[in-house]
PDB file of N, CA and C in Angstrom:
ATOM      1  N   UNK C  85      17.847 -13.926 -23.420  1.00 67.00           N
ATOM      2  CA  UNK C  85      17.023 -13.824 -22.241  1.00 67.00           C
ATOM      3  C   UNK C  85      16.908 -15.191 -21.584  1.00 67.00           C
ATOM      4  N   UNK C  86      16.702 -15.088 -20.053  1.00 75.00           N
ATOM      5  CA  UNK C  86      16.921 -16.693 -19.423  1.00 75.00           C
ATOM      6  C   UNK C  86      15.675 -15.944 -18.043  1.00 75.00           C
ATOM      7  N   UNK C  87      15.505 -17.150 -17.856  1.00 80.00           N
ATOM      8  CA  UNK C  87      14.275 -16.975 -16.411  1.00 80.00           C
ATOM      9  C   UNK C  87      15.239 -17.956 -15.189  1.00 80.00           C
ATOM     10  N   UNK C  88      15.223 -17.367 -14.055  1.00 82.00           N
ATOM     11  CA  UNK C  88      15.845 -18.197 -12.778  1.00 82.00           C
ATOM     12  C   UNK C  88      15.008 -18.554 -11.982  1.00 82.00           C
ATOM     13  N   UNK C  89      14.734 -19.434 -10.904  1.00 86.00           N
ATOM     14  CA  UNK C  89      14.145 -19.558  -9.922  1.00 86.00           C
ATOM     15  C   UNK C  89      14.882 -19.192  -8.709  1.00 86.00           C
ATOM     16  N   UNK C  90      13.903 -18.468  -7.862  1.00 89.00           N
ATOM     17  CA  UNK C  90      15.021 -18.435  -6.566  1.00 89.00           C
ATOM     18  C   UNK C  90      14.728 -19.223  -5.321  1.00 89.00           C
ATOM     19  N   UNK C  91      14.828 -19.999  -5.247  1.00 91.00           N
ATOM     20  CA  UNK C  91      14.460 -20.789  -3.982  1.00 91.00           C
ATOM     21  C   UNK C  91      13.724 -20.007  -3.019  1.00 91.00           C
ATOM     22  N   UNK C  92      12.626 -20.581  -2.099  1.00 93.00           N
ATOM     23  CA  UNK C  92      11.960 -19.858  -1.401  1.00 93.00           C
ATOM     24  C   UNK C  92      12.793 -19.522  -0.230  1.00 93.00           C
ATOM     25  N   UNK C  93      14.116 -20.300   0.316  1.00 93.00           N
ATOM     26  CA  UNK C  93      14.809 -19.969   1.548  1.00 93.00           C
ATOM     27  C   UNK C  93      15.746 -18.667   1.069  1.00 93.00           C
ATOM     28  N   UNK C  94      16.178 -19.066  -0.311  1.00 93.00           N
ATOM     29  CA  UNK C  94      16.973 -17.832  -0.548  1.00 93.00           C
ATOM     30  C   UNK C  94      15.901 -16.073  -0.547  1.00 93.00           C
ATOM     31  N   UNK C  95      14.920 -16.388  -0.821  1.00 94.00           N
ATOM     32  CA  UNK C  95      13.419 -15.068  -0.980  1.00 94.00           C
ATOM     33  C   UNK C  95      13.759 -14.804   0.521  1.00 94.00           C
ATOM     34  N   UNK C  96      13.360 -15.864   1.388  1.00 95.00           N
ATOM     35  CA  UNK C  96      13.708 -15.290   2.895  1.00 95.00           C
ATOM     36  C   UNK C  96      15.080 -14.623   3.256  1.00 95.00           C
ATOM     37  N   UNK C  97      16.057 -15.475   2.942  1.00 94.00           N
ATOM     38  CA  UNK C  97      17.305 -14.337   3.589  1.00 94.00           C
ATOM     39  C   UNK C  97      17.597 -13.207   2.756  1.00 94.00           C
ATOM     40  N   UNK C  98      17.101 -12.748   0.995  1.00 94.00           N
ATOM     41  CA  UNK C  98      17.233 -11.581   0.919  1.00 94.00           C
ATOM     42  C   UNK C  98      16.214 -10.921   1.331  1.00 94.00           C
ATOM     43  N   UNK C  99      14.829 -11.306   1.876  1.00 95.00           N
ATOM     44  CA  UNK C  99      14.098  -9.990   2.858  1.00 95.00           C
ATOM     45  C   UNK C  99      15.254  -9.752   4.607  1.00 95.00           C
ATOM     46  N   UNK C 100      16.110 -10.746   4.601  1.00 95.00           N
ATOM     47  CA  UNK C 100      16.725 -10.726   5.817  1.00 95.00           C
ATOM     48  C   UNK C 100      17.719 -10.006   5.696  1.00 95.00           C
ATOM     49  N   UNK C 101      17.959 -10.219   4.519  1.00 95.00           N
ATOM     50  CA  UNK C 101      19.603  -9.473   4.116  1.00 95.00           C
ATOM     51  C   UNK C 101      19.326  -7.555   4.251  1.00 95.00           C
ATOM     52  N   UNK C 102      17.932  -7.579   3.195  1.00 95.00           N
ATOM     53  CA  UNK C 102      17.981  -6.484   3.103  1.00 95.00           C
ATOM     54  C   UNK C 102      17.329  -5.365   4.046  1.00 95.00           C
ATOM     55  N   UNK C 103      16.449  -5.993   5.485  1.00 95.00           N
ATOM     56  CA  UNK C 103      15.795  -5.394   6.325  1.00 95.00           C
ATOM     57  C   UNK C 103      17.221  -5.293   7.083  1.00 95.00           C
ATOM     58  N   UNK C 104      18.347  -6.473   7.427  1.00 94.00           N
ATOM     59  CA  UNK C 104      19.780  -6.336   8.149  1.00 94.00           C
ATOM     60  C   UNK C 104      20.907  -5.418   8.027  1.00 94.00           C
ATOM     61  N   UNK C 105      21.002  -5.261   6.277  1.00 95.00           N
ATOM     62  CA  UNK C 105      22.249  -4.723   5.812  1.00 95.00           C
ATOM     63  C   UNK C 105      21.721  -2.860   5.738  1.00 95.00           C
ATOM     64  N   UNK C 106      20.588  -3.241   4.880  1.00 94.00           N
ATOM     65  CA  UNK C 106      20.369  -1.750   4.093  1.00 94.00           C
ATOM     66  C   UNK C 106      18.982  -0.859   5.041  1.00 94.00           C
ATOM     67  N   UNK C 107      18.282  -1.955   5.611  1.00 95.00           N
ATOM     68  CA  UNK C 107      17.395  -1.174   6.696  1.00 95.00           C
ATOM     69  C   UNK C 107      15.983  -0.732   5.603  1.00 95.00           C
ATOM     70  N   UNK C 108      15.845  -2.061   4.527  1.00 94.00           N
ATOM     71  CA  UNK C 108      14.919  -1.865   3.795  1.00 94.00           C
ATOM     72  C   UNK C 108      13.906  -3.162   4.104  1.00 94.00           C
ATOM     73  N   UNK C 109      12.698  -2.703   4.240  1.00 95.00           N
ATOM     74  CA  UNK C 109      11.700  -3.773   4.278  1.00 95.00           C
ATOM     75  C   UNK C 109      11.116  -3.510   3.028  1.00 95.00           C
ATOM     76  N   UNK C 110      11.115  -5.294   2.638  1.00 94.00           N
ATOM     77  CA  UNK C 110      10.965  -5.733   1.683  1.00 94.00           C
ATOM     78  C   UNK C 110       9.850  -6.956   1.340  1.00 94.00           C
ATOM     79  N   UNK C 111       8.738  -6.941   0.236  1.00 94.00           N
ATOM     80  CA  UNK C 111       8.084  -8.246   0.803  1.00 94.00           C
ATOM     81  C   UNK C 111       8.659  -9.401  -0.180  1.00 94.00           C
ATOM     82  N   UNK C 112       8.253 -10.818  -0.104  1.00 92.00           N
ATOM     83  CA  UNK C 112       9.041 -11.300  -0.774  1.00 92.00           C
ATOM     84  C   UNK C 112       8.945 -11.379  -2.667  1.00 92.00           C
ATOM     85  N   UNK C 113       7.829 -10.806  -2.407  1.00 92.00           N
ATOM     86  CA  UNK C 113       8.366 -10.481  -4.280  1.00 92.00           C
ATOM     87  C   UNK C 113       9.011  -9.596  -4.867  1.00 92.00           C
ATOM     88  N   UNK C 114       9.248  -8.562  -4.152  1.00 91.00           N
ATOM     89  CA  UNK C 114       9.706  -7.596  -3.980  1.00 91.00           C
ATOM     90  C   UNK C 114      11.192  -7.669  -3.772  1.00 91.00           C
ATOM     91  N   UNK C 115      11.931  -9.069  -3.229  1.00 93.00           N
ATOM     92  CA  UNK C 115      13.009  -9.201  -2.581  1.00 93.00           C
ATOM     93  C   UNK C 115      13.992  -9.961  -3.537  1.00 93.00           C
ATOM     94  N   UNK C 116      13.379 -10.686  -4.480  1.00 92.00           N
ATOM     95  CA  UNK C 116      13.512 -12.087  -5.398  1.00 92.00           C
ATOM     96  C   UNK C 116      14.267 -11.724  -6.070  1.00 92.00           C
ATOM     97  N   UNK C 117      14.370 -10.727  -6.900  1.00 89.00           N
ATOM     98  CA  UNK C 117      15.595 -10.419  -7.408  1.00 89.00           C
ATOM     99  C   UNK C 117      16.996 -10.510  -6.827  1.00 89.00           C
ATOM    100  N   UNK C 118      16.586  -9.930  -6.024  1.00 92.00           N
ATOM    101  CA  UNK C 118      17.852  -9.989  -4.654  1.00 92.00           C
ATOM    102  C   UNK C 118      18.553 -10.961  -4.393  1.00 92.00           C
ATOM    103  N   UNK C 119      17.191 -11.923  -4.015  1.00 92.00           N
ATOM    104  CA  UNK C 119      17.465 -13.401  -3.762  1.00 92.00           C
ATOM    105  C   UNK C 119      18.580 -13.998  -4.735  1.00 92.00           C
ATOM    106  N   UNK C 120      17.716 -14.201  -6.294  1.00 88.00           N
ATOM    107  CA  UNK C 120      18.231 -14.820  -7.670  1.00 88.00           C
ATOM    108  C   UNK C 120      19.931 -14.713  -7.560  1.00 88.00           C
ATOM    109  N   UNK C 121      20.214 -12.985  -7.541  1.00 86.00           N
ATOM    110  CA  UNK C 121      21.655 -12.549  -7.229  1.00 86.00           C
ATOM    111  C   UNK C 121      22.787 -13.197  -6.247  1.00 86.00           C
ATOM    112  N   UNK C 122      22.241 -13.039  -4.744  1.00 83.00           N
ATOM    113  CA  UNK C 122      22.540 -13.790  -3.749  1.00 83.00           C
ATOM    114  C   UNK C 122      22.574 -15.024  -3.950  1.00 83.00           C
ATOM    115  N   UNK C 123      22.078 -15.855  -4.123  1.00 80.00           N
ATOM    116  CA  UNK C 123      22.164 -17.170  -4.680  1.00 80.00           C
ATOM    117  C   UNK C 123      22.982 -17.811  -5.357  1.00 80.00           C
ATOM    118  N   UNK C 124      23.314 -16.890  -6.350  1.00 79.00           N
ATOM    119  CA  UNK C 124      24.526 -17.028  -7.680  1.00 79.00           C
ATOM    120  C   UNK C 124      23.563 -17.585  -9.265  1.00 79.00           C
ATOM    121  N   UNK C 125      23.028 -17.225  -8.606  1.00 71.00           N
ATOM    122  CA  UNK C 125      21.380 -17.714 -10.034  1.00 71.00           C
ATOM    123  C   UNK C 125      21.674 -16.574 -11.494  1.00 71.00           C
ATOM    124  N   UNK C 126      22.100 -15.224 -10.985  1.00 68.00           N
ATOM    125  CA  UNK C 126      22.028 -14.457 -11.947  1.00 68.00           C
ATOM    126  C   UNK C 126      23.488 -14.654 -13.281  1.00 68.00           C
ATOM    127  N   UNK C 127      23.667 -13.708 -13.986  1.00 71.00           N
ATOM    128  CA  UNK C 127      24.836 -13.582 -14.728  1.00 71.00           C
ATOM    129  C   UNK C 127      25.963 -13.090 -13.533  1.00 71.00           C
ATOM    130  N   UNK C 128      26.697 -13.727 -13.874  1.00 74.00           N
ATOM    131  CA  UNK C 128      28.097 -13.274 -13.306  1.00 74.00           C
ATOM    132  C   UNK C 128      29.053 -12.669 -13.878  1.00 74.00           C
ATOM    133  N   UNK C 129      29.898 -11.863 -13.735  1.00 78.00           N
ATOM    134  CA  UNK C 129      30.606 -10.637 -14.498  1.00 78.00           C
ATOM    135  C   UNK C 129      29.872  -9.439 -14.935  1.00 78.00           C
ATOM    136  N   UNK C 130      28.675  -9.477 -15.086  1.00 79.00           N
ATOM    137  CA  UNK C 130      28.331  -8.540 -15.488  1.00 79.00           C
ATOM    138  C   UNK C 130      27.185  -7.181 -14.423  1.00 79.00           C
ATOM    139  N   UNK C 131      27.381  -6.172 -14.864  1.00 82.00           N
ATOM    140  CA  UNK C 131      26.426  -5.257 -13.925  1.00 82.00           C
ATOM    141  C   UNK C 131      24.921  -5.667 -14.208  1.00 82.00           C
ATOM    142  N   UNK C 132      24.619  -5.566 -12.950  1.00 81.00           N
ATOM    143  CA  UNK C 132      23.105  -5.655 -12.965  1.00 81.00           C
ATOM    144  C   UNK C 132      22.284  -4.473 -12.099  1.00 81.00           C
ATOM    145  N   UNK C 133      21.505  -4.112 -12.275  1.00 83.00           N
ATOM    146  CA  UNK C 133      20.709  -3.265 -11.650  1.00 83.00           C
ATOM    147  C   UNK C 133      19.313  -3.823 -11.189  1.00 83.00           C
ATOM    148  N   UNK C 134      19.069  -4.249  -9.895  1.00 86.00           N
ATOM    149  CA  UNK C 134      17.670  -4.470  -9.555  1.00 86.00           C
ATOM    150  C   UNK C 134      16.628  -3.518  -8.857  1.00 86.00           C
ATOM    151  N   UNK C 135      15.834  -3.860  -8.936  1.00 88.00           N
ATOM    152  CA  UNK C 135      14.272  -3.116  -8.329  1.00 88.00           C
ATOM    153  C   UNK C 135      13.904  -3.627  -7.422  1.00 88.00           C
ATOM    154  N   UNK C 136      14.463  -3.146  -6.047  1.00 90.00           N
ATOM    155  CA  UNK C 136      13.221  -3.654  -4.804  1.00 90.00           C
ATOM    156  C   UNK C 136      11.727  -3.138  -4.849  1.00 90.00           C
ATOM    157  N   UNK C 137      10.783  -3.670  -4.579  1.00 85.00           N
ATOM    158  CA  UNK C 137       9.867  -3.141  -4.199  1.00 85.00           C
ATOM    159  C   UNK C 137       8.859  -3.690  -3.080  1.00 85.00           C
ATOM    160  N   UNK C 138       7.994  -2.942  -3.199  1.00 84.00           N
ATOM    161  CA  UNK C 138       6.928  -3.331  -1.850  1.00 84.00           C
ATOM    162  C   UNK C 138       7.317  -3.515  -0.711  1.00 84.00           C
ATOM    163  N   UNK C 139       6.813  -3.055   0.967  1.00 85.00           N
ATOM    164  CA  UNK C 139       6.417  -3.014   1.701  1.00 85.00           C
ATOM    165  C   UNK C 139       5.038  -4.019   2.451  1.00 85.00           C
ATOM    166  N   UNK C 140       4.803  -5.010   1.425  1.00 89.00           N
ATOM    167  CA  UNK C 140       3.474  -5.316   2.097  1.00 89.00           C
ATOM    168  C   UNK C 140       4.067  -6.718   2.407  1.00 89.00           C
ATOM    169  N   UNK C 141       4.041  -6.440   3.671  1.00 91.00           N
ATOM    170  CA  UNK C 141       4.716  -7.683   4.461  1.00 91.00           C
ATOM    171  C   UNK C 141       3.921  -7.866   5.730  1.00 91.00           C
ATOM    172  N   UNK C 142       3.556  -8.847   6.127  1.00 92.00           N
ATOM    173  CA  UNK C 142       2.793  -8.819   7.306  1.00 92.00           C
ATOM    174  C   UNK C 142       3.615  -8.717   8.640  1.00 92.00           C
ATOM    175  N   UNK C 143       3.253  -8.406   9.621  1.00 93.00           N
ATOM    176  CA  UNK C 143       4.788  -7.796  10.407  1.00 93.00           C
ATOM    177  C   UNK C 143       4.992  -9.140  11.342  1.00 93.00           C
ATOM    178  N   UNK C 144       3.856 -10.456  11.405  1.00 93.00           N
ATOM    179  CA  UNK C 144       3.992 -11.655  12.019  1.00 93.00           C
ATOM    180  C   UNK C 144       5.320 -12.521  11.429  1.00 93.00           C
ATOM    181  N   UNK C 145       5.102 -12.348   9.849  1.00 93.00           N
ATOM    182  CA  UNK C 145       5.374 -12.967   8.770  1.00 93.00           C
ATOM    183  C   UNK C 145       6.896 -12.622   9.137  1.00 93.00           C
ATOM    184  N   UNK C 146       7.005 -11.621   8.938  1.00 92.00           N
ATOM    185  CA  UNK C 146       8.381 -10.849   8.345  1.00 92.00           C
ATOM    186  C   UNK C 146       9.458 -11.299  10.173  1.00 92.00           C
ATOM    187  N   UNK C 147       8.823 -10.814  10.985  1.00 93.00           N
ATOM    188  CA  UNK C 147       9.294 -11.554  12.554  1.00 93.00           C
ATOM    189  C   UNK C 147       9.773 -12.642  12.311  1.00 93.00           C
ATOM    190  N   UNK C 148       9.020 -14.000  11.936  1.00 94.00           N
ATOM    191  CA  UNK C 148       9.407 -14.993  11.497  1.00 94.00           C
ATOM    192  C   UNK C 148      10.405 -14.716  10.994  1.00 94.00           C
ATOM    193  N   UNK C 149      10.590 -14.470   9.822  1.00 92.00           N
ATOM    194  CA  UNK C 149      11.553 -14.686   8.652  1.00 92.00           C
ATOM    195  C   UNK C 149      13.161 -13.968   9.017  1.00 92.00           C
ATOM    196  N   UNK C 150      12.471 -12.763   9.652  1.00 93.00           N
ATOM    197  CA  UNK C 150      14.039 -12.053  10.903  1.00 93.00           C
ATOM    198  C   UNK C 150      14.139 -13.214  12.000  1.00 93.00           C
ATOM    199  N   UNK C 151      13.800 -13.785  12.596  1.00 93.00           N
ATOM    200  CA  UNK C 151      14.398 -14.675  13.842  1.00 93.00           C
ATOM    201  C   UNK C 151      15.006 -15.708  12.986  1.00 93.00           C
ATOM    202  N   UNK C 152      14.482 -16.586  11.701  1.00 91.00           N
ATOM    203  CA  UNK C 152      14.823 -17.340  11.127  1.00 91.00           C
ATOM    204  C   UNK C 152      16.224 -17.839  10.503  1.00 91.00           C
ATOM    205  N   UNK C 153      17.042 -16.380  10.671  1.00 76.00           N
ATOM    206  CA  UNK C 153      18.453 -16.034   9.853  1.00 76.00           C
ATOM    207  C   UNK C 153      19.143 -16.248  11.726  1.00 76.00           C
TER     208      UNK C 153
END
C-alpha cells in the first residue's frame, strides 16, 4: 500500500477533465483520484478502478476552475 498526493492544479483539471470529457460534475474530492491518475502519481501497468463522487461544488467555484483550463 502507498499514499500519493495530487497537486491542487492537477484536482482542478480532473474536475475540468471530467465536467469536459465525460459531462460529470465533480467536486474536488471527489475528483482526486482522477487527478492522482492523470498526473502519473498512480501505478502504471496496472488496472485501476476509481470512484468519482460528489456534486457539491459551488457553481462560482467550479466557473472558475472551467475558464481556468
Amino acid at each position: 500500500d502507498r499514499m500519493v498526493l495530487a497537486p491542487e492544479r492537477a484536482v482542478a483539471a480532473a474536475v475540468r477533465g471530467l465536467f469536459e470529457e465525460e459531462r460529470v460534475i465533480a467536486e474536488g474530492a471527489g475528483a482526486t483520484a482522477v487527478a492522482a491518475l492523470v498526473d502519473g502519481l498512480a501505478v502504471a501497468g496496472r488496472r485501476v478502478a476509481v470512484v468519482v463522487s460528489g456534486s457539491n461544488i459551488d457553481a462560482g467555484l467550479l466557473s472558475k476552475v472551467l475558464l481556468a483550463g
